Amino acid sequence: MTAEARLQLSHFWVAVAAFAIGSMMAVMQALARAGVELPFGTASLYYLSVTAHGVLLALVFTTFFIMALGYMVVDSTLGRIVGQAWGWTGFWLAVVGTLITTVAILSGTSTVLYTFYPPLLAHPAFYVGATLLVVGSWIWCGVMIASLVSWRRREPGARIPLAAHGMVTAVIIWILATIGLAFEVLVLILPWSVGLVDGIDPILARTYFWWFGHPLTYFWLVPAYVLWYTVIPRVAGGRLFSDALTRVVFVQFILFSTPVGLHHQFTDPGITSGWKLVHTFTTYAIMFPSLVTAFTVIASLELAGRARGGTGRFGWLATLPWRDPFFASVALAMVTFALGGFGGAINAAYAMNAMIHNTAWVQGHFHLTVGTAVALSFMGFSYWMLPRLTGRALVWPRVATVQPYLWFVGMQFFSIPSHIAGLLGMPRRVYTGEFQGVEAAQAWVPLVNLSAVGGVILFASAMCYVAVLVGTMLVMPRGARAGLEYAESLSPVSPGPSIWDRLGLWTAVAVVLIVLAYAQPLYHLHTMAGFPSRGFSPF
Ligand code: HAS
Ligand code: CU
């Protein structure tokens, strides 16, 4: 195995391990909420589990998977990964950070959920571990950028390969996002958690958190889009609809991912409604590239379906390779994302947000988006990536074929009732759907039970996924490694770089937009009379 493949696989297996543990916690949560007697059916264990689940899946699984994917794309499109020793340093820092944070959570001293909103207070180790994870990912960013810069020197005047363009977009989003996180954790939270200062301003901390938290979601989404655009049309047997349009989409994510965070804070005091309105507009701007994606990707799939002999208005759909686990994963992820994106538009509308904020709707929304559009795309990609990196064919291909369908069905059972329960007023993050028999809560009970059914199906799907990957490594012999192929563009691609390849320029514009969107509200929060709070641990 090559050194590059080893680097990619190491990140990949950490992601899979985090996924496996996080999924086990998920099914127990879903069952506990539905009233199934479990050894850990207490509030303290429930919230410990939700914290571990959120951190391991939303933060660890995604970050490690994206790092693996980034290295894979760079390796296969830019010729080489520059600074692999640094890549390993970043990897080990991130692993150690993950272990520290996980131990802090499991010890019961850091039940702060994945958003770790102050004044909820965790053990300092929780924040230190998370910081190491982020520092490790920054080193990954450095290696990715160095690889691009070196490629540009070797290939002056060439257009950045599309997949690399998309992955570097994700890198830029991550760097811009984590500036807010670094400020929150290093300046506000860490001194407070070790007792250097008495209090913390929860609103100020949250505002920096959402500077980070929203672009975080596009740091997850853009790598999935890279697969949708640059690999899936090829897997389906067609061509990418437009190379140029794809670059425009990626650049829009650089521009608009960050200056939108206040859409998570519509109900927070201390931020004027004018600024919330500004972030509403930018939020609708950031929906645009996803709407373009819906158009382009479906067009690419239609091309593929027709190339495979499909005819008529919808006949092409039937000819697509629905038994290919990677294709099926992405197609089902897309269908699910249509629902999740629709919900996103509702969340982003100031008045409608008031109906759903902090309700079960929100967990419904993000299990459709990050939990399916992103996670299912990544799972499907694993089936494509592992044989190409190791030379081993997939063991139990039928299990791999069924797995995405199970995920899709399980997720509809989980998410749709969550959305409805949210509209009926059920808060998010409650550990029992019954609320000690309160009248209003009775309407939620059947919905919570349906969600639990979804949770069990999702768990079955998750275990199929892990079993196929682990089984492949244990059972299948090594063979020849197939190369990685990317889709070609239908519309002609001019050879030289275009304005959309000037990623430095677009990053500069993005910085200006962030300053415009955040300078005044943050200045206001920093200078107004704050209400610092002492730390609080519910258990
Ligand atoms: Fe969101 C809350 C608004 C997208 C994740 N979001 C969350 C939270 C998470 C999250 C984790 O405005 C909870 C945070 C917490 O814990 O408090 N979200 C949006 C908007 C979008 C959006 C406007 N979210 C995402 C993505 C996520 C994600 C992507 C993760 C990856 N979200 C919000 C708001 C809140 C929020 C508020 C705060 C709620 C509150 O009050 O707390 C947009 O980006 C969505 C654009 C997407 C589309 C869909 C395009 C469709 C495509 C598929 C087409 C394919 C088809 C099938 C139809 C417009 C691309 C074809 C298939 C064939 C086989 C042919
Ligand atoms: Cu958001």
mmCIF file with all atom_site columns, N, CA, C and O in Angstrom, residues 112 116-122 127 188-189 191-203 205 530-538:
data_model
loop_
_atom_site.group_PDB
_atom_site.id
_atom_site.type_symbol
_atom_site.label_atom_id
_atom_site.label_alt_id
_atom_site.label_comp_id
_atom_site.label_asym_id
_atom_site.label_entity_id
_atom_site.label_seq_id
_atom_site.pdbx_PDB_ins_code
_atom_site.Cartn_x
_atom_site.Cartn_y
_atom_site.Cartn_z
_atom_site.occupancy
_atom_site.B_iso_or_equiv
_atom_site.pdbx_formal_charge
_atom_site.auth_seq_id
_atom_site.auth_comp_id
_atom_site.auth_asym_id
_atom_site.auth_atom_id
_atom_site.pdbx_PDB_model_num
ATOM 1   N N  . VAL A 1 112 ? -22.472 18.628 28.022 1.00 0.00 ? 112 VAL A N  1
ATOM 2   C CA . VAL A 1 112 ? -22.794 19.971 27.530 1.00 0.00 ? 112 VAL A CA 1
ATOM 3   C C  . VAL A 1 112 ? -23.363 19.950 26.108 1.00 0.00 ? 112 VAL A C  1
ATOM 4   O O  . VAL A 1 112 ? -23.555 21.010 25.511 1.00 0.00 ? 112 VAL A O  1
ATOM 5   N N  . PHE A 1 116 ? -22.136 22.828 23.215 1.00 0.00 ? 116 PHE A N  1
ATOM 6   C CA . PHE A 1 116 ? -21.503 23.294 24.454 1.00 0.00 ? 116 PHE A CA 1
ATOM 7   C C  . PHE A 1 116 ? -21.769 24.770 24.774 1.00 0.00 ? 116 PHE A C  1
ATOM 8   O O  . PHE A 1 116 ? -20.857 25.541 25.061 1.00 0.00 ? 116 PHE A O  1
ATOM 9   N N  . TYR A 1 117 ? -23.053 25.132 24.772 1.00 0.00 ? 117 TYR A N  1
ATOM 10  C CA . TYR A 1 117 ? -23.441 26.514 25.103 1.00 0.00 ? 117 TYR A CA 1
ATOM 11  C C  . TYR A 1 117 ? -23.088 26.849 26.544 1.00 0.00 ? 117 TYR A C  1
ATOM 12  O O  . TYR A 1 117 ? -23.594 26.213 27.459 1.00 0.00 ? 117 TYR A O  1
ATOM 13  N N  . PRO A 1 118 ? -22.288 27.877 26.804 1.00 0.00 ? 118 PRO A N  1
ATOM 14  C CA . PRO A 1 118 ? -22.216 28.374 28.168 1.00 0.00 ? 118 PRO A CA 1
ATOM 15  C C  . PRO A 1 118 ? -23.605 28.937 28.549 1.00 0.00 ? 118 PRO A C  1
ATOM 16  O O  . PRO A 1 118 ? -24.308 29.409 27.659 1.00 0.00 ? 118 PRO A O  1
ATOM 17  N N  . PRO A 1 119 ? -24.012 28.928 29.789 1.00 0.00 ? 119 PRO A N  1
ATOM 18  C CA . PRO A 1 119 ? -23.196 28.621 30.959 1.00 0.00 ? 119 PRO A CA 1
ATOM 19  C C  . PRO A 1 119 ? -23.065 27.136 31.292 1.00 0.00 ? 119 PRO A C  1
ATOM 20  O O  . PRO A 1 119 ? -22.531 26.823 32.356 1.00 0.00 ? 119 PRO A O  1
ATOM 21  N N  . LEU A 1 120 ? -23.558 26.216 30.441 1.00 0.00 ? 120 LEU A N  1
ATOM 22  C CA . LEU A 1 120 ? -23.251 24.812 30.702 1.00 0.00 ? 120 LEU A CA 1
ATOM 23  C C  . LEU A 1 120 ? -21.730 24.680 30.729 1.00 0.00 ? 120 LEU A C  1
ATOM 24  O O  . LEU A 1 120 ? -21.050 25.143 29.806 1.00 0.00 ? 120 LEU A O  1
ATOM 25  N N  . LEU A 1 121 ? -21.232 24.064 31.754 1.00 0.00 ? 121 LEU A N  1
ATOM 26  C CA . LEU A 1 121 ? -19.779 24.034 31.940 1.00 0.00 ? 121 LEU A CA 1
ATOM 27  C C  . LEU A 1 121 ? -19.273 22.597 31.880 1.00 0.00 ? 121 LEU A C  1
ATOM 28  O O  . LEU A 1 121 ? -19.788 21.722 32.572 1.00 0.00 ? 121 LEU A O  1
ATOM 29  N N  . ALA A 1 122 ? -18.265 22.384 31.041 1.00 0.00 ? 122 ALA A N  1
ATOM 30  C CA . ALA A 1 122 ? -17.647 21.054 30.946 1.00 0.00 ? 122 ALA A CA 1
ATOM 31  C C  . ALA A 1 122 ? -16.317 21.076 31.687 1.00 0.00 ? 122 ALA A C  1
ATOM 32  O O  . ALA A 1 122 ? -15.782 22.133 32.022 1.00 0.00 ? 122 ALA A O  1
ATOM 33  N N  . TYR A 1 127 ? -12.755 20.904 26.424 1.00 0.00 ? 127 TYR A N  1
ATOM 34  C CA . TYR A 1 127 ? -12.414 21.986 25.483 1.00 0.00 ? 127 TYR A CA 1
ATOM 35  C C  . TYR A 1 127 ? -10.998 21.814 24.933 1.00 0.00 ? 127 TYR A C  1
ATOM 36  O O  . TYR A 1 127 ? -10.748 22.110 23.763 1.00 0.00 ? 127 TYR A O  1
ATOM 37  N N  . LEU A 1 188 ? -12.863 33.040 25.462 1.00 0.00 ? 188 LEU A N  1
ATOM 38  C CA . LEU A 1 188 ? -13.995 33.130 26.390 1.00 0.00 ? 188 LEU A CA 1
ATOM 39  C C  . LEU A 1 188 ? -14.106 31.894 27.295 1.00 0.00 ? 188 LEU A C  1
ATOM 40  O O  . LEU A 1 188 ? -14.189 32.025 28.518 1.00 0.00 ? 188 LEU A O  1
ATOM 41  N N  . ILE A 1 189 ? -14.109 30.707 26.708 1.00 0.00 ? 189 ILE A N  1
ATOM 42  C CA . ILE A 1 189 ? -14.487 29.531 27.496 1.00 0.00 ? 189 ILE A CA 1
ATOM 43  C C  . ILE A 1 189 ? -13.337 28.972 28.337 1.00 0.00 ? 189 ILE A C  1
ATOM 44  O O  . ILE A 1 189 ? -13.509 28.707 29.529 1.00 0.00 ? 189 ILE A O  1
ATOM 45  N N  . PRO A 1 191 ? -10.499 30.186 29.717 1.00 0.00 ? 191 PRO A N  1
ATOM 46  C CA . PRO A 1 191 ? -10.165 30.887 30.963 1.00 0.00 ? 191 PRO A CA 1
ATOM 47  C C  . PRO A 1 191 ? -11.264 30.732 32.018 1.00 0.00 ? 191 PRO A C  1
ATOM 48  O O  . PRO A 1 191 ? -10.995 30.578 33.203 1.00 0.00 ? 191 PRO A O  1
ATOM 49  N N  . TRP A 1 192 ? -12.484 30.700 31.561 1.00 0.00 ? 192 TRP A N  1
ATOM 50  C CA . TRP A 1 192 ? -13.621 30.574 32.482 1.00 0.00 ? 192 TRP A CA 1
ATOM 51  C C  . TRP A 1 192 ? -13.701 29.153 33.045 1.00 0.00 ? 192 TRP A C  1
ATOM 52  O O  . TRP A 1 192 ? -13.941 28.948 34.233 1.00 0.00 ? 192 TRP A O  1
ATOM 53  N N  . SER A 1 193 ? -13.418 28.167 32.185 1.00 0.00 ? 193 SER A N  1
ATOM 54  C CA . SER A 1 193 ? -13.572 26.787 32.662 1.00 0.00 ? 193 SER A CA 1
ATOM 55  C C  . SER A 1 193 ? -12.475 26.405 33.652 1.00 0.00 ? 193 SER A C  1
ATOM 56  O O  . SER A 1 193 ? -12.661 25.521 34.473 1.00 0.00 ? 193 SER A O  1
ATOM 57  N N  . VAL A 1 194 ? -11.313 27.065 33.579 1.00 0.00 ? 194 VAL A N  1
ATOM 58  C CA . VAL A 1 194 ? -10.277 26.741 34.571 1.00 0.00 ? 194 VAL A CA 1
ATOM 59  C C  . VAL A 1 194 ? -10.324 27.707 35.749 1.00 0.00 ? 194 VAL A C  1
ATOM 60  O O  . VAL A 1 194 ? -9.461  27.647 36.634 1.00 0.00 ? 194 VAL A O  1
ATOM 61  N N  . GLY A 1 195 ? -11.303 28.607 35.765 1.00 0.00 ? 195 GLY A N  1
ATOM 62  C CA . GLY A 1 195 ? -11.492 29.461 36.942 1.00 0.00 ? 195 GLY A CA 1
ATOM 63  C C  . GLY A 1 195 ? -10.684 30.749 36.937 1.00 0.00 ? 195 GLY A C  1
ATOM 64  O O  . GLY A 1 195 ? -10.613 31.441 37.950 1.00 0.00 ? 195 GLY A O  1
ATOM 65  N N  . LEU A 1 196 ? -10.082 31.107 35.796 1.00 0.00 ? 196 LEU A N  1
ATOM 66  C CA . LEU A 1 196 ? -9.331  32.363 35.749 1.00 0.00 ? 196 LEU A CA 1
ATOM 67  C C  . LEU A 1 196 ? -10.255 33.572 35.789 1.00 0.00 ? 196 LEU A C  1
ATOM 68  O O  . LEU A 1 196 ? -9.889  34.628 36.288 1.00 0.00 ? 196 LEU A O  1
ATOM 69  N N  . VAL A 1 197 ? -11.431 33.416 35.186 1.00 0.00 ? 197 VAL A N  1
ATOM 70  C CA . VAL A 1 197 ? -12.444 34.475 35.298 1.00 0.00 ? 197 VAL A CA 1
ATOM 71  C C  . VAL A 1 197 ? -13.707 33.843 35.867 1.00 0.00 ? 197 VAL A C  1
ATOM 72  O O  . VAL A 1 197 ? -13.936 32.644 35.721 1.00 0.00 ? 197 VAL A O  1
ATOM 73  N N  . ASP A 1 198 ? -14.521 34.690 36.512 1.00 0.00 ? 198 ASP A N  1
ATOM 74  C CA . ASP A 1 198 ? -15.702 34.173 37.201 1.00 0.00 ? 198 ASP A CA 1
ATOM 75  C C  . ASP A 1 198 ? -16.854 33.844 36.265 1.00 0.00 ? 198 ASP A C  1
ATOM 76  O O  . ASP A 1 198 ? -17.558 32.868 36.450 1.00 0.00 ? 198 ASP A O  1
ATOM 77  N N  . GLY A 1 199 ? -17.039 34.742 35.288 1.00 0.00 ? 199 GLY A N  1
ATOM 78  C CA . GLY A 1 199 ? -18.268 34.597 34.519 1.00 0.00 ? 199 GLY A CA 1
ATOM 79  C C  . GLY A 1 199 ? -18.028 34.645 33.031 1.00 0.00 ? 199 GLY A C  1
ATOM 80  O O  . GLY A 1 199 ? -16.966 35.039 32.543 1.00 0.00 ? 199 GLY A O  1
ATOM 81  N N  . ILE A 1 200 ? -19.049 34.226 32.301 1.00 0.00 ? 200 ILE A N  1
ATOM 82  C CA . ILE A 1 200 ? -18.992 34.260 30.836 1.00 0.00 ? 200 ILE A CA 1
ATOM 83  C C  . ILE A 1 200 ? -20.309 34.840 30.351 1.00 0.00 ? 200 ILE A C  1
ATOM 84  O O  . ILE A 1 200 ? -21.348 34.638 30.986 1.00 0.00 ? 200 ILE A O  1
ATOM 85  N N  . ASP A 1 201 ? -20.261 35.582 29.242 1.00 0.00 ? 201 ASP A N  1
ATOM 86  C CA . ASP A 1 201 ? -21.496 36.134 28.685 1.00 0.00 ? 201 ASP A CA 1
ATOM 87  C C  . ASP A 1 201 ? -22.070 35.113 27.698 1.00 0.00 ? 201 ASP A C  1
ATOM 88  O O  . ASP A 1 201 ? -21.502 34.892 26.626 1.00 0.00 ? 201 ASP A O  1
ATOM 89  N N  . PRO A 1 202 ? -23.171 34.471 28.056 1.00 0.00 ? 202 PRO A N  1
ATOM 90  C CA . PRO A 1 202 ? -23.679 33.383 27.199 1.00 0.00 ? 202 PRO A CA 1
ATOM 91  C C  . PRO A 1 202 ? -23.997 33.844 25.780 1.00 0.00 ? 202 PRO A C  1
ATOM 92  O O  . PRO A 1 202 ? -23.719 33.120 24.819 1.00 0.00 ? 202 PRO A O  1
ATOM 93  N N  . ILE A 1 203 ? -24.558 35.044 25.632 1.00 0.00 ? 203 ILE A N  1
ATOM 94  C CA . ILE A 1 203 ? -24.953 35.483 24.285 1.00 0.00 ? 203 ILE A CA 1
ATOM 95  C C  . ILE A 1 203 ? -23.719 35.738 23.427 1.00 0.00 ? 203 ILE A C  1
ATOM 96  O O  . ILE A 1 203 ? -23.662 35.366 22.250 1.00 0.00 ? 203 ILE A O  1
ATOM 97  N N  . ALA A 1 205 ? -20.816 34.325 23.751 1.00 0.00 ? 205 ALA A N  1
ATOM 98  C CA . ALA A 1 205 ? -20.235 33.021 23.405 1.00 0.00 ? 205 ALA A CA 1
ATOM 99  C C  . ALA A 1 205 ? -21.043 32.360 22.295 1.00 0.00 ? 205 ALA A C  1
ATOM 100 O O  . ALA A 1 205 ? -20.484 31.799 21.339 1.00 0.00 ? 205 ALA A O  1
ATOM 101 N N  . GLY A 1 530 ? -22.808 43.507 29.943 1.00 0.00 ? 530 GLY A N  1
ATOM 102 C CA . GLY A 1 530 ? -23.047 42.073 29.800 1.00 0.00 ? 530 GLY A CA 1
ATOM 103 C C  . GLY A 1 530 ? -23.631 41.501 31.078 1.00 0.00 ? 530 GLY A C  1
ATOM 104 O O  . GLY A 1 530 ? -23.727 42.179 32.107 1.00 0.00 ? 530 GLY A O  1
ATOM 105 N N  . PHE A 1 531 ? -24.041 40.267 31.007 1.00 0.00 ? 531 PHE A N  1
ATOM 106 C CA . PHE A 1 531 ? -24.560 39.592 32.202 1.00 0.00 ? 531 PHE A CA 1
ATOM 107 C C  . PHE A 1 531 ? -23.801 38.282 32.364 1.00 0.00 ? 531 PHE A C  1
ATOM 108 O O  . PHE A 1 531 ? -24.315 37.219 32.033 1.00 0.00 ? 531 PHE A O  1
ATOM 109 N N  . PRO A 1 532 ? -22.569 38.400 32.884 1.00 0.00 ? 532 PRO A N  1
ATOM 110 C CA . PRO A 1 532 ? -21.757 37.189 32.949 1.00 0.00 ? 532 PRO A CA 1
ATOM 111 C C  . PRO A 1 532 ? -22.397 36.160 33.867 1.00 0.00 ? 532 PRO A C  1
ATOM 112 O O  . PRO A 1 532 ? -23.028 36.507 34.864 1.00 0.00 ? 532 PRO A O  1
ATOM 113 N N  . SER A 1 533 ? -22.214 34.917 33.492 1.00 0.00 ? 533 SER A N  1
ATOM 114 C CA . SER A 1 533 ? -22.841 33.845 34.244 1.00 0.00 ? 533 SER A CA 1
ATOM 115 C C  . SER A 1 533 ? -21.774 32.901 34.790 1.00 0.00 ? 533 SER A C  1
ATOM 116 O O  . SER A 1 533 ? -20.761 32.668 34.134 1.00 0.00 ? 533 SER A O  1
ATOM 117 N N  . ARG A 1 534 ? -22.022 32.363 35.956 1.00 0.00 ? 534 ARG A N  1
ATOM 118 C CA . ARG A 1 534 ? -21.132 31.318 36.464 1.00 0.00 ? 534 ARG A CA 1
ATOM 119 C C  . ARG A 1 534 ? -21.415 30.016 35.720 1.00 0.00 ? 534 ARG A C  1
ATOM 120 O O  . ARG A 1 534 ? -22.463 29.849 35.132 1.00 0.00 ? 534 ARG A O  1
ATOM 121 N N  . GLY A 1 535 ? -20.480 29.097 35.812 1.00 0.00 ? 535 GLY A N  1
ATOM 122 C CA . GLY A 1 535 ? -20.672 27.811 35.157 1.00 0.00 ? 535 GLY A CA 1
ATOM 123 C C  . GLY A 1 535 ? -21.782 27.013 35.810 1.00 0.00 ? 535 GLY A C  1
ATOM 124 O O  . GLY A 1 535 ? -22.087 27.190 36.987 1.00 0.00 ? 535 GLY A O  1
ATOM 125 N N  . PHE A 1 536 ? -22.367 26.127 35.032 1.00 0.00 ? 536 PHE A N  1
ATOM 126 C CA . PHE A 1 536 ? -23.515 25.379 35.514 1.00 0.00 ? 536 PHE A CA 1
ATOM 127 C C  . PHE A 1 536 ? -23.416 23.952 34.991 1.00 0.00 ? 536 PHE A C  1
ATOM 128 O O  . PHE A 1 536 ? -23.240 23.725 33.791 1.00 0.00 ? 536 PHE A O  1
ATOM 129 N N  . SER A 1 537 ? -23.492 22.978 35.895 1.00 0.00 ? 537 SER A N  1
ATOM 130 C CA . SER A 1 537 ? -23.526 21.576 35.477 1.00 0.00 ? 537 SER A CA 1
ATOM 131 C C  . SER A 1 537 ? -24.784 20.948 36.058 1.00 0.00 ? 537 SER A C  1
ATOM 132 O O  . SER A 1 537 ? -24.923 20.905 37.271 1.00 0.00 ? 537 SER A O  1
ATOM 133 N N  . PRO A 1 538 ? -25.693 20.508 35.201 1.00 0.00 ? 538 PRO A N  1
ATOM 134 C CA . PRO A 1 538 ? -26.975 20.026 35.714 1.00 0.00 ? 538 PRO A CA 1
ATOM 135 C C  . PRO A 1 538 ? -26.838 18.743 36.536 1.00 0.00 ? 538 PRO A C  1
ATOM 136 O O  . PRO A 1 538 ? -27.701 18.449 37.364 1.00 0.00 ? 538 PRO A O  1
#
